[in-house]
PDB file of C-alpha atoms in Angstrom:
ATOM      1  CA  UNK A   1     -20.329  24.860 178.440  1.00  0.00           C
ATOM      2  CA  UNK A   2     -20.046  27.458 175.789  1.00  0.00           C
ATOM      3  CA  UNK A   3     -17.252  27.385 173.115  1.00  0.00           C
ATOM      4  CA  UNK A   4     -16.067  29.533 170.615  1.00  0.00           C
ATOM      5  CA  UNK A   5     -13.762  28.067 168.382  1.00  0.00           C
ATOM      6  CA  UNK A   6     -12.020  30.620 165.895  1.00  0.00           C
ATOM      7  CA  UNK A   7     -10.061  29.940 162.271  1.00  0.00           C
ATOM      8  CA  UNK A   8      -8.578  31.206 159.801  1.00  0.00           C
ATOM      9  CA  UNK A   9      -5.738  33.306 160.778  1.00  0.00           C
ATOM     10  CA  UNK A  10      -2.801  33.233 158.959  1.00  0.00           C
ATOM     11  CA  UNK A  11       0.281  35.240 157.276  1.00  0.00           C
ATOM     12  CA  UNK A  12      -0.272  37.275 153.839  1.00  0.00           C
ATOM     13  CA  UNK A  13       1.081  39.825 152.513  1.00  0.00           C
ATOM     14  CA  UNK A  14       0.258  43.747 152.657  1.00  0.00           C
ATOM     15  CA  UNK A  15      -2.925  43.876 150.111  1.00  0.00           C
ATOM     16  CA  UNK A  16      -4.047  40.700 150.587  1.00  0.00           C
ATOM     17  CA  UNK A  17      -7.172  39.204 152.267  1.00  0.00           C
ATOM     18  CA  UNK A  18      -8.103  36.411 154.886  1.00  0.00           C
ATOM     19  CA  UNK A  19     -11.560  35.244 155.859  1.00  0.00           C
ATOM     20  CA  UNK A  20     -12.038  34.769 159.799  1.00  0.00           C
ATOM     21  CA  UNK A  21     -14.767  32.335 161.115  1.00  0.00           C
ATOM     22  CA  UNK A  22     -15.867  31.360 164.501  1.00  0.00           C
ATOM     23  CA  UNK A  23     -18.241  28.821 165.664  1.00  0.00           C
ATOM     24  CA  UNK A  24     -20.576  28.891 168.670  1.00  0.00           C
ATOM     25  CA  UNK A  25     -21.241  25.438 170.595  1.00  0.00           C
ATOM     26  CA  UNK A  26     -23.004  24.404 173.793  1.00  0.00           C
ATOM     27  CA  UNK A  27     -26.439  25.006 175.302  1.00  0.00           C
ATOM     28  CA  UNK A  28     -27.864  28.769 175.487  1.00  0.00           C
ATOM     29  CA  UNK A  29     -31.689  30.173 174.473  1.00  0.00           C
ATOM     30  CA  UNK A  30     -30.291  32.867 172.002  1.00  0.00           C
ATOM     31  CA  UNK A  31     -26.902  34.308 170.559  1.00  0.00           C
ATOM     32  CA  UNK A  32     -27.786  38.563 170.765  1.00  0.00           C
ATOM     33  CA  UNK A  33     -24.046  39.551 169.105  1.00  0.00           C
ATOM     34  CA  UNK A  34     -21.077  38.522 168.072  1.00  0.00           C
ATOM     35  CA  UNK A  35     -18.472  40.423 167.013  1.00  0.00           C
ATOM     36  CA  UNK A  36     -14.585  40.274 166.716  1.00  0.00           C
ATOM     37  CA  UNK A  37     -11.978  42.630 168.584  1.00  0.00           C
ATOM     38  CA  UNK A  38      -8.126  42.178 167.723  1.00  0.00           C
ATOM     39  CA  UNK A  39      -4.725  42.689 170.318  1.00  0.00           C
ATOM     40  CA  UNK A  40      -1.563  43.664 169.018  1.00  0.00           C
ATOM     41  CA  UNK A  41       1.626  42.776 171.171  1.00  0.00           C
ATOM     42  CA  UNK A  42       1.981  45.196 174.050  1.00  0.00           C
ATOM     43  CA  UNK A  43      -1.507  46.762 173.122  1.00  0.00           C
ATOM     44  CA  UNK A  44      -4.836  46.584 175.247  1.00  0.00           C
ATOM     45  CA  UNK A  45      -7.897  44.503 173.308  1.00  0.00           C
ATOM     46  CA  UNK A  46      -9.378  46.715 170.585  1.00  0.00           C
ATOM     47  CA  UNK A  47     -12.888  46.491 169.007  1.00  0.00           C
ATOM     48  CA  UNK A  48     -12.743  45.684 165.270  1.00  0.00           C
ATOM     49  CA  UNK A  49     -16.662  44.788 164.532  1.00  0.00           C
ATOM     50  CA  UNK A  50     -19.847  43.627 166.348  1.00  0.00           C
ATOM     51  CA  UNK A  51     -22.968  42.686 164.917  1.00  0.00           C
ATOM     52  CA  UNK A  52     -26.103  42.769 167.170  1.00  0.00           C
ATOM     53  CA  UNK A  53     -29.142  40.687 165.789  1.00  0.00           C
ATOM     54  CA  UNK A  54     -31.418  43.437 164.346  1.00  0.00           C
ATOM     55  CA  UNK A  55     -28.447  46.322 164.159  1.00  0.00           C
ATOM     56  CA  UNK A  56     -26.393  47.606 161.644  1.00  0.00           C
ATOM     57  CA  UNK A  57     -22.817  46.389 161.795  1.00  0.00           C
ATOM     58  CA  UNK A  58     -20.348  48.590 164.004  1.00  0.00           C
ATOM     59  CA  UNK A  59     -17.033  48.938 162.822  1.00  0.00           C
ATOM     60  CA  UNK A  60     -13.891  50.944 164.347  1.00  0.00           C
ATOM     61  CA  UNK A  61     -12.579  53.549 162.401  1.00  0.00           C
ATOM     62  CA  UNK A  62      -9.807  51.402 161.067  1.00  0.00           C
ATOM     63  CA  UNK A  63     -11.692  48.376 159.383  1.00  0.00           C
ATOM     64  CA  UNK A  64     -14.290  50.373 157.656  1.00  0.00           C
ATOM     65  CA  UNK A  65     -14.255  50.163 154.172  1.00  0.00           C
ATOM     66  CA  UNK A  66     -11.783  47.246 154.453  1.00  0.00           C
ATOM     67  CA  UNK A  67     -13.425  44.629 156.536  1.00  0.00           C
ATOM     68  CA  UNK A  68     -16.763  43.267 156.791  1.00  0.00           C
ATOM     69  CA  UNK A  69     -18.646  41.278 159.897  1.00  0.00           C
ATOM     70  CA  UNK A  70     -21.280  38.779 158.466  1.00  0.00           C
ATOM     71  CA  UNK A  71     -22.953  36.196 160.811  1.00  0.00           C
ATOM     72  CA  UNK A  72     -25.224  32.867 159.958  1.00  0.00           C
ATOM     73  CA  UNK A  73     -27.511  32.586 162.722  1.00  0.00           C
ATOM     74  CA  UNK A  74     -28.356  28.725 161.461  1.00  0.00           C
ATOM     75  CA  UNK A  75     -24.694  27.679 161.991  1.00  0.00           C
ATOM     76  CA  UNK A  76     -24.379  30.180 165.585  1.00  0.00           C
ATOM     77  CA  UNK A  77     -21.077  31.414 163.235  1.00  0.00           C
ATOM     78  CA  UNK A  78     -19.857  34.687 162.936  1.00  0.00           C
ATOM     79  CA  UNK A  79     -17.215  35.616 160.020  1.00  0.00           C
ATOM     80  CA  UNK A  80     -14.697  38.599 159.139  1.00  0.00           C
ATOM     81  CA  UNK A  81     -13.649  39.432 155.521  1.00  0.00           C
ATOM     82  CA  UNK A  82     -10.663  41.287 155.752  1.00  0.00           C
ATOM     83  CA  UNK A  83      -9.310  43.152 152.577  1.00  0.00           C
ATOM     84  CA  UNK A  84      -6.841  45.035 151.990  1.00  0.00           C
ATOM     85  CA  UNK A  85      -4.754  43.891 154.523  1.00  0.00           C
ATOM     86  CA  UNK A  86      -2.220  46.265 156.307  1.00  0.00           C
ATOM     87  CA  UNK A  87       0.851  45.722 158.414  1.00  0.00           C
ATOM     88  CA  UNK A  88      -1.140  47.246 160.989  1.00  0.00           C
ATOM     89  CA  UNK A  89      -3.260  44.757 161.097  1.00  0.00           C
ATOM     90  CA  UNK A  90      -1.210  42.181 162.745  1.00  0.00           C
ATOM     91  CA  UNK A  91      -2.576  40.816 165.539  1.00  0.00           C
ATOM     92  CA  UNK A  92      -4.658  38.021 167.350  1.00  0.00           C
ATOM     93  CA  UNK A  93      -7.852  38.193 166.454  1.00  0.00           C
ATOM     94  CA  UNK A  94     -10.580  37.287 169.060  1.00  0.00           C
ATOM     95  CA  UNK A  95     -14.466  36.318 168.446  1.00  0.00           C
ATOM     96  CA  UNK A  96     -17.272  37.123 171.312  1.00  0.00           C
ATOM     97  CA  UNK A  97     -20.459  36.089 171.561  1.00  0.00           C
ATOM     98  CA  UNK A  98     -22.864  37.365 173.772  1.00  0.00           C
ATOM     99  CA  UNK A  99     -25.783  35.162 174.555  1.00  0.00           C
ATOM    100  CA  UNK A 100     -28.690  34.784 176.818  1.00  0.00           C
ATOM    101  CA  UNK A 101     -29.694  31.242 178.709  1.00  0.00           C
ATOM    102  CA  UNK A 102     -33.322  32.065 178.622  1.00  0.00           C
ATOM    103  CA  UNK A 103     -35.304  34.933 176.803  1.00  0.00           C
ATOM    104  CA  UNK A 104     -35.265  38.112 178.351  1.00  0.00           C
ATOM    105  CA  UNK A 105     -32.502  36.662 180.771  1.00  0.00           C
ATOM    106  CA  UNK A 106     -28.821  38.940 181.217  1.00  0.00           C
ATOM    107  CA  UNK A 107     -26.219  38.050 178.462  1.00  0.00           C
ATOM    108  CA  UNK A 108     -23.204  36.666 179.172  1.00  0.00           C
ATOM    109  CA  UNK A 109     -20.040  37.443 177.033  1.00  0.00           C
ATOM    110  CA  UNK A 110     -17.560  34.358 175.767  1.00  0.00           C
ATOM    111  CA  UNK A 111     -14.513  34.333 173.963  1.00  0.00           C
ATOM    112  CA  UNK A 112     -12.824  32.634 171.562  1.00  0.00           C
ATOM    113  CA  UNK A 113      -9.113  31.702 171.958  1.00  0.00           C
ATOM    114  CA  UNK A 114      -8.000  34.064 169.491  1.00  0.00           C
ATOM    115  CA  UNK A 115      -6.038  33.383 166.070  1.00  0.00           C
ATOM    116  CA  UNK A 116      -2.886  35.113 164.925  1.00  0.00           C
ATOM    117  CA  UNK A 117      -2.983  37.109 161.611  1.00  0.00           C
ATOM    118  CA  UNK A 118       0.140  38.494 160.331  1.00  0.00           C
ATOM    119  CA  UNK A 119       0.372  41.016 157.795  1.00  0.00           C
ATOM    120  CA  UNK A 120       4.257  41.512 156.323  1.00  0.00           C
ATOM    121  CA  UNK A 121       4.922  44.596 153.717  1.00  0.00           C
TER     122      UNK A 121
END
């Protein structure tokens, strides 16, 4: 059983920053990407950052310059600096992994739980 337990999250205010973490348990061969994706109320579930072993970080449009993915493939834990914080940005932040049982096997994506981050002006 794979888990991916997120924290975190929080309130700040517009400016401000908040440092995301999520931890990857259970039995699997190899962790390929992790990455983070964020859903506002009444909104579908938007990409924020991935970060594939070997590949330059992908970022959308919105978090570049402002956020950045980082991952420690000792502790299976991927992290999210956010800066600069913006209303905007209020949402619940999810963490994937995707992850192979054997090498050369398919992946298989799981995700976290999520964890709220609100962002007043």
């Amino acid at each position: 059983q794979v888990q991916l337990v997120e924290s975190g999250g929080g309130s700040v205010q517009a400016g401000g920053s908040l440092r995301l973490s999520c931890a990857a348990s259970g039995s699997f061969y190899r962790i390929n990407a992790m990455g983070w994706y964020r859903q506002a109320p009444g909104k579908q579930r938007d990409l924020v950052a991935t970060l594939r072993s070997g590949d330059s970080p992908n970022y959308a449009e919105s978090a570049k310059g402002r956020f950045t993915i980082s991952r420690d493939n000792a502790k299976n834990t991927v992290y999210l600096q956010m800066n600069s914080l913006k209303p905007e940005d209020t949402a619940v932040y999810y963490c994937n992994a995707d992850l192979v049982y054997g090498k050369g096997g398919p992946e298989f994506r799981y995700w976290g739980q999520g964890t709220q981050v609100t962002v007043s002006s």
